Each structure stands twice: as structure tokens, then as C-alpha cells.
């Protein structure tokens, strides 16, 4: 059903992992004549359908799904690239008369859509490689010490063991001669105006989220997550790539390498997922207070009440 006569405002759906965002997005897409646009930084990777809980093929057949599995694991997808991809997808949806329904668990992606990204210039590959290699060889604390000398403002904002962000600060400072803190203070250009969107956060109870995380990982294992990680390992990719840091990849790799029993690997993966969900909840509570919170009970009304649920 195409969107005719109804509000065409894009719908944004956020929430912690395993909260049911994809199911809500699919239901709304079917009811409103919409397309589900991915806003999850791991569901973009082609080789990780099972372990990132990408919508199954049968759901993709029920409504259009865009920006899922369109990037090889050998590439490092970024928030900047997401903004470009999402901007094009929203424009395409609008031109085709489809309601954009943007769903995912990556808070930075929603922030980028609504507030824009800091206008940091592209970093030359040789500078990026230089600092990544230095961090790998000497550890996060060593490069943090370098940062304290070159950019003490950013060093003060970062934990000494946060290698990824320290390297980012160093490469930006070297490439531009300007602190990343200064770049971050410069406003970006929003893709969507907040008052022109409908913003939902799926928020089950905290204990329910933990149980859902555990149950979903069991389902992933039954659906072939271990085999998927084995195929990923066969690609011999750099462990620094984002796809290699997807939840569950590292412990399952450790099992395949003989370092952990399968039971220990599963438990470690579940623990990682629960901890990640807690961090997402903290971020949501701090950054999405103005969004409409949707409870599990409200989600259950979608099938029962149909359009009555979406009284906007």
C-alpha cells in the first residue's frame, strides 16, 4: 500500500538490541505503505545476517528493506557513509511514495540524521594507518600519552585505554592541525528536521531486555551463527574491522580456535550482548528523552488495533 493522504513524515525507531524494533518497523511499513531503512551499524554487513539479527528473507519479502547487508565485511562502514546512504534512501522513498521508516540500534546514526555530523575533513589513509599501527604495536596508553602532548583537550575527554577514539583524535589533529574537540563543536547539517519526524523508542523493562538478549542468541546459534563466524574467519580479515567486532564474533572465533568451549563462548557472547544493551539504554535515557517511548504492551496492540496505534 503506497502512502496516499496520510502523513508522510519519516518514522524513526530506536531501542536497545533485541527489543523488537525490526518487528515494529515491519508492521508499520505494511500498514502505512513504507520502506524499512536500516540504522544499525552492524546489519549493513553482507556476511553477518544471522549474528546481527538482520530481518529474515521472509520479512524482506513482506515490505521493502533498504541498507541491509549491502557492505562487505572487508570494508569499514562509517557514520558519514551512513548519512549519505540514508539521505539517498529517504529521497528515493519519498519519490516512490513510500513512507521512510528508519529503524536500528545505533544512536550515533539517529543523531547524525537529526543534528548532522561534525564537518571533519577526510583523513589520508597513510595518516590513519600510521596511528593505528602505533596503537597496535605500543598499546592505547602509549598513544594516549602522545595525545596529551599534542591535543591535551581531547586527551582529557578520553579514557587512556580507549584506543579507537585516541587514534581518531590523533589522526584528525595531524591531518588538519585542529583538535577533534574543535571540529566536534562546529554544527553539522541535519538530514531531517526533528519536528518533521515521528520518533519512537522501543523500551521493554530492563530485565526483559536481558532475557530477550539471551533467547535471541540461542536462536542465532540454532540458525547457524557458528557456521557464519567460521565463514567470516575464512576471509582472514583484519581484527580491527568493525564487522570483526560484532557482538558474538570474538567469543565464537575463540571457540573455533580451540580457546573456549562452545558453552563458554555462548555465555561470553550473551554477557557481551547484555552489557551492550545496558549501554544502549543509558545512551537512550540521556539522548532520547523527547522521543515517544513504546512499551511491549503497546507493541502488542499493533496487530490487534492496526492503524489505531498510529494516531498521529
Short mmCIF file of N, CA, C and O in Angstrom, two decimals, residues 75-155:
data_model
loop_
_atom_site.label_atom_id
_atom_site.label_comp_id
_atom_site.label_asym_id
_atom_site.label_seq_id
_atom_site.Cartn_x
_atom_site.Cartn_y
_atom_site.Cartn_z
N UNK A 75 35.13 -3.99 4.43
CA UNK A 75 35.10 -2.53 4.46
C UNK A 75 34.71 -2.04 5.85
O UNK A 75 33.99 -2.73 6.58
N UNK A 76 35.15 -0.84 6.18
CA UNK A 76 34.79 -0.19 7.44
C UNK A 76 33.70 0.84 7.16
O UNK A 76 33.98 1.90 6.59
N UNK A 77 32.48 0.51 7.50
CA UNK A 77 31.36 1.42 7.28
C UNK A 77 31.41 2.51 8.35
O UNK A 77 31.75 2.26 9.50
N UNK A 78 31.04 3.74 7.98
CA UNK A 78 31.16 4.87 8.90
C UNK A 78 29.84 5.61 9.01
O UNK A 78 28.94 5.46 8.17
N UNK A 79 29.74 6.46 10.03
CA UNK A 79 28.55 7.29 10.19
C UNK A 79 28.40 8.25 9.02
O UNK A 79 27.29 8.54 8.56
N UNK A 80 29.53 8.74 8.50
CA UNK A 80 29.47 9.64 7.36
C UNK A 80 28.88 8.96 6.13
O UNK A 80 28.07 9.54 5.41
N UNK A 81 29.30 7.72 5.91
CA UNK A 81 28.75 6.98 4.77
C UNK A 81 27.27 6.66 5.00
O UNK A 81 26.48 6.71 4.06
N UNK A 82 26.91 6.36 6.24
CA UNK A 82 25.50 6.11 6.54
C UNK A 82 24.65 7.33 6.19
O UNK A 82 23.57 7.19 5.60
N UNK A 83 25.12 8.51 6.57
CA UNK A 83 24.35 9.72 6.28
C UNK A 83 24.11 9.86 4.78
O UNK A 83 23.00 10.18 4.33
N UNK A 84 25.14 9.61 3.99
CA UNK A 84 24.98 9.70 2.53
C UNK A 84 23.99 8.64 2.03
O UNK A 84 23.10 8.93 1.21
N UNK A 85 24.15 7.41 2.51
CA UNK A 85 23.26 6.32 2.07
C UNK A 85 21.82 6.58 2.50
O UNK A 85 20.87 6.37 1.73
N UNK A 86 21.65 7.00 3.77
CA UNK A 86 20.30 7.23 4.29
C UNK A 86 19.63 8.40 3.59
O UNK A 86 18.42 8.37 3.31
N UNK A 87 20.39 9.45 3.31
CA UNK A 87 19.83 10.60 2.60
C UNK A 87 19.29 10.18 1.24
O UNK A 87 18.17 10.56 0.85
N UNK A 88 20.07 9.37 0.52
CA UNK A 88 19.63 8.88 -0.78
C UNK A 88 18.41 7.97 -0.65
O UNK A 88 17.48 8.04 -1.47
N UNK A 89 18.40 7.12 0.39
CA UNK A 89 17.28 6.19 0.57
C UNK A 89 16.00 6.93 0.92
O UNK A 89 14.91 6.59 0.42
N UNK A 90 16.10 7.95 1.77
CA UNK A 90 14.91 8.74 2.13
C UNK A 90 14.36 9.47 0.91
O UNK A 90 13.15 9.51 0.68
N UNK A 91 15.27 10.03 0.10
CA UNK A 91 14.83 10.72 -1.12
C UNK A 91 14.16 9.76 -2.09
O UNK A 91 13.13 10.08 -2.71
N UNK A 92 14.73 8.57 -2.22
CA UNK A 92 14.14 7.57 -3.12
C UNK A 92 12.76 7.14 -2.63
O UNK A 92 11.81 7.04 -3.42
N UNK A 93 12.65 6.91 -1.31
CA UNK A 93 11.36 6.50 -0.75
C UNK A 93 10.30 7.57 -1.02
O UNK A 93 9.18 7.27 -1.45
N UNK A 94 10.65 8.81 -0.78
CA UNK A 94 9.71 9.91 -0.99
C UNK A 94 9.28 9.98 -2.45
O UNK A 94 8.09 10.15 -2.75
N UNK A 95 10.24 9.80 -3.36
CA UNK A 95 9.91 9.89 -4.78
C UNK A 95 9.01 8.74 -5.23
O UNK A 95 8.24 8.88 -6.19
N UNK A 96 9.10 7.59 -4.52
CA UNK A 96 8.29 6.43 -4.88
C UNK A 96 6.99 6.34 -4.09
O UNK A 96 6.24 5.37 -4.20
N UNK A 97 6.73 7.36 -3.25
CA UNK A 97 5.51 7.37 -2.47
C UNK A 97 5.51 6.40 -1.31
O UNK A 97 4.44 5.96 -0.85
N UNK A 98 6.69 6.04 -0.81
CA UNK A 98 6.82 5.12 0.31
C UNK A 98 7.16 5.90 1.58
O UNK A 98 7.94 6.85 1.55
N UNK A 99 6.60 5.48 2.71
CA UNK A 99 6.88 6.13 4.00
C UNK A 99 8.23 5.65 4.52
O UNK A 99 8.43 4.46 4.75
N UNK A 100 9.22 6.54 4.72
CA UNK A 100 10.50 6.11 5.27
C UNK A 100 10.36 5.72 6.75
O UNK A 100 9.89 6.52 7.56
N UNK A 101 10.74 4.50 7.07
CA UNK A 101 10.72 4.01 8.45
C UNK A 101 12.13 3.57 8.78
O UNK A 101 12.60 2.53 8.31
N UNK A 102 12.83 4.38 9.56
CA UNK A 102 14.26 4.20 9.81
C UNK A 102 14.43 3.53 11.16
O UNK A 102 14.07 4.10 12.19
N UNK A 103 14.97 2.31 11.16
CA UNK A 103 15.00 1.51 12.39
C UNK A 103 16.39 0.99 12.65
O UNK A 103 17.09 0.53 11.73
N UNK A 104 16.80 1.01 13.92
CA UNK A 104 18.10 0.45 14.28
C UNK A 104 18.50 0.81 15.68
O UNK A 104 17.82 1.56 16.38
N UNK A 105 19.64 0.26 16.09
CA UNK A 105 20.10 0.46 17.46
C UNK A 105 21.34 1.32 17.59
O UNK A 105 21.92 1.39 18.68
N UNK A 106 21.76 1.98 16.51
CA UNK A 106 22.98 2.80 16.57
C UNK A 106 22.60 4.25 16.80
O UNK A 106 22.19 4.97 15.88
N UNK A 107 22.73 4.69 18.05
CA UNK A 107 22.31 6.03 18.42
C UNK A 107 22.99 7.12 17.62
O UNK A 107 22.37 8.13 17.27
N UNK A 108 24.27 6.93 17.30
CA UNK A 108 25.01 7.94 16.54
C UNK A 108 24.37 8.16 15.18
O UNK A 108 24.38 9.29 14.67
N UNK A 109 23.83 7.13 14.57
CA UNK A 109 23.21 7.28 13.26
C UNK A 109 21.98 8.18 13.34
O UNK A 109 21.77 9.04 12.47
N UNK A 110 21.16 8.00 14.36
CA UNK A 110 19.99 8.87 14.52
C UNK A 110 20.42 10.30 14.84
O UNK A 110 19.84 11.26 14.32
N UNK A 111 21.44 10.42 15.66
CA UNK A 111 21.96 11.75 16.00
C UNK A 111 22.47 12.45 14.74
O UNK A 111 22.24 13.65 14.54
N UNK A 112 23.14 11.69 13.88
CA UNK A 112 23.65 12.26 12.63
C UNK A 112 22.51 12.72 11.72
O UNK A 112 22.61 13.77 11.08
N UNK A 113 21.43 11.95 11.66
CA UNK A 113 20.30 12.34 10.81
C UNK A 113 19.63 13.61 11.31
O UNK A 113 19.22 14.46 10.52
N UNK A 114 19.50 13.74 12.63
CA UNK A 114 18.73 14.84 13.21
C UNK A 114 19.57 16.07 13.53
O UNK A 114 19.04 17.18 13.62
N UNK A 115 20.88 15.90 13.72
CA UNK A 115 21.74 17.02 14.10
C UNK A 115 22.87 17.28 13.11
O UNK A 115 23.50 18.33 13.15
N UNK A 116 23.14 16.32 12.26
CA UNK A 116 24.26 16.44 11.34
C UNK A 116 25.55 15.98 12.00
O UNK A 116 25.64 15.84 13.22
N UNK A 117 26.55 15.74 11.19
CA UNK A 117 27.86 15.32 11.67
C UNK A 117 28.82 16.50 11.66
O UNK A 117 28.70 17.42 10.85
N UNK A 118 29.79 16.46 12.58
CA UNK A 118 30.83 17.48 12.57
C UNK A 118 31.56 17.43 11.22
O UNK A 118 31.85 16.34 10.71
N UNK A 119 31.89 18.58 10.66
CA UNK A 119 32.46 18.60 9.30
C UNK A 119 33.96 18.29 9.27
O UNK A 119 34.75 19.06 8.74
N UNK A 120 34.34 17.14 9.84
CA UNK A 120 35.76 16.76 9.84
C UNK A 120 36.17 16.36 8.42
O UNK A 120 35.51 15.51 7.81
N UNK A 121 37.24 16.94 7.88
CA UNK A 121 37.66 16.56 6.53
C UNK A 121 38.12 15.10 6.48
O UNK A 121 38.46 14.50 7.51
N UNK A 122 38.12 14.49 5.30
CA UNK A 122 38.63 13.11 5.16
C UNK A 122 40.08 13.02 5.61
O UNK A 122 40.87 13.95 5.40
N UNK A 123 40.43 11.90 6.24
CA UNK A 123 41.79 11.69 6.75
C UNK A 123 42.56 10.84 5.73
O UNK A 123 42.07 9.78 5.33
N UNK A 124 43.74 11.28 5.30
CA UNK A 124 44.53 10.46 4.37
C UNK A 124 44.82 9.08 4.94
O UNK A 124 45.07 8.92 6.14
N UNK A 125 44.80 8.08 4.07
CA UNK A 125 44.99 6.70 4.51
C UNK A 125 46.33 6.50 5.22
O UNK A 125 46.41 5.73 6.19
N UNK A 126 47.38 7.18 4.77
CA UNK A 126 48.68 6.96 5.38
C UNK A 126 48.73 7.46 6.82
O UNK A 126 49.38 6.85 7.68
N UNK A 127 48.01 8.54 7.11
CA UNK A 127 47.96 9.04 8.49
C UNK A 127 47.13 8.10 9.35
O UNK A 127 47.51 7.77 10.48
N UNK A 128 46.02 7.65 8.82
CA UNK A 128 45.17 6.72 9.56
C UNK A 128 45.93 5.44 9.89
O UNK A 128 45.90 4.95 11.03
N UNK A 129 46.64 4.90 8.90
CA UNK A 129 47.40 3.67 9.10
C UNK A 129 48.53 3.87 10.11
O UNK A 129 48.78 2.99 10.96
N UNK A 130 49.19 5.00 10.05
CA UNK A 130 50.30 5.28 10.95
C UNK A 130 49.87 5.17 12.40
O UNK A 130 50.54 4.48 13.21
N UNK A 131 48.78 5.82 12.79
CA UNK A 131 48.37 5.83 14.19
C UNK A 131 47.76 4.50 14.61
O UNK A 131 47.92 4.07 15.76
N UNK A 132 47.06 3.85 13.71
CA UNK A 132 46.51 2.53 14.04
C UNK A 132 47.64 1.53 14.30
O UNK A 132 47.57 0.73 15.24
N UNK A 133 48.67 1.58 13.46
CA UNK A 133 49.81 0.68 13.66
C UNK A 133 50.54 0.99 14.96
O UNK A 133 50.99 0.08 15.66
N UNK A 134 50.65 2.27 15.28
CA UNK A 134 51.33 2.64 16.52
C UNK A 134 50.56 2.15 17.75
O UNK A 134 51.15 1.65 18.71
N UNK A 135 49.25 2.29 17.69
CA UNK A 135 48.44 1.81 18.82
C UNK A 135 48.51 0.30 18.95
O UNK A 135 48.59 -0.25 20.05
N UNK A 136 48.52 -0.38 17.81
CA UNK A 136 48.59 -1.84 17.83
C UNK A 136 49.93 -2.31 18.40
O UNK A 136 49.99 -3.29 19.16
N UNK A 137 50.98 -1.60 18.05
CA UNK A 137 52.32 -2.02 18.49
C UNK A 137 52.62 -1.64 19.93
O UNK A 137 53.32 -2.38 20.64
N UNK A 138 52.09 -0.51 20.39
CA UNK A 138 52.50 0.01 21.70
C UNK A 138 51.39 0.07 22.74
O UNK A 138 51.67 0.29 23.91
N UNK A 139 50.15 -0.10 22.31
CA UNK A 139 49.04 -0.08 23.25
C UNK A 139 48.37 1.28 23.35
O UNK A 139 48.94 2.31 22.96
N UNK A 140 47.17 1.29 23.88
CA UNK A 140 46.36 2.50 23.95
C UNK A 140 46.99 3.56 24.84
O UNK A 140 46.98 4.75 24.52
N UNK A 141 47.56 3.13 25.97
CA UNK A 141 48.10 4.13 26.91
C UNK A 141 49.25 4.91 26.28
O UNK A 141 49.39 6.12 26.50
N UNK A 142 50.07 4.23 25.48
CA UNK A 142 51.21 4.91 24.85
C UNK A 142 50.74 5.99 23.89
O UNK A 142 51.29 7.11 23.88
N UNK A 143 49.73 5.70 23.08
CA UNK A 143 49.26 6.72 22.14
C UNK A 143 48.48 7.80 22.88
O UNK A 143 48.45 8.97 22.44
N UNK A 144 47.86 7.45 23.99
CA UNK A 144 47.18 8.46 24.80
C UNK A 144 48.19 9.47 25.35
O UNK A 144 47.92 10.69 25.39
N UNK A 145 49.37 9.00 25.74
CA UNK A 145 50.42 9.90 26.21
C UNK A 145 50.84 10.87 25.10
O UNK A 145 51.10 12.04 25.36
N UNK A 146 50.92 10.35 23.87
CA UNK A 146 51.23 11.24 22.74
C UNK A 146 50.14 12.28 22.59
O UNK A 146 50.40 13.47 22.35
N UNK A 147 48.89 11.85 22.73
CA UNK A 147 47.77 12.77 22.59
C UNK A 147 47.80 13.86 23.66
O UNK A 147 47.45 15.01 23.39
N UNK A 148 48.22 13.52 24.87
CA UNK A 148 48.28 14.53 25.94
C UNK A 148 49.25 15.65 25.57
O UNK A 148 49.07 16.80 26.01
N UNK A 149 50.27 15.33 24.79
CA UNK A 149 51.24 16.35 24.37
C UNK A 149 50.72 17.17 23.18
O UNK A 149 50.90 18.38 23.12
N UNK A 150 50.05 16.50 22.26
CA UNK A 150 49.63 17.17 21.03
C UNK A 150 48.26 17.84 21.15
O UNK A 150 48.02 18.88 20.55
N UNK A 151 47.36 17.20 21.87
CA UNK A 151 45.99 17.70 21.97
C UNK A 151 45.45 17.41 23.37
O UNK A 151 44.63 16.51 23.56
N UNK A 152 45.93 18.15 24.37
CA UNK A 152 45.52 17.85 25.75
C UNK A 152 44.02 17.98 25.99
O UNK A 152 43.47 17.33 26.88
N UNK A 153 43.34 18.82 25.21
CA UNK A 153 41.89 18.98 25.39
C UNK A 153 41.18 17.66 25.12
O UNK A 153 40.34 17.20 25.90
N UNK A 154 41.53 17.01 24.00
CA UNK A 154 40.91 15.73 23.68
C UNK A 154 41.39 14.63 24.62
O UNK A 154 40.61 13.76 25.02
N UNK A 155 42.67 14.66 24.98
CA UNK A 155 43.19 13.64 25.90
C UNK A 155 42.42 13.65 27.21
O UNK A 155 42.13 12.59 27.79
#
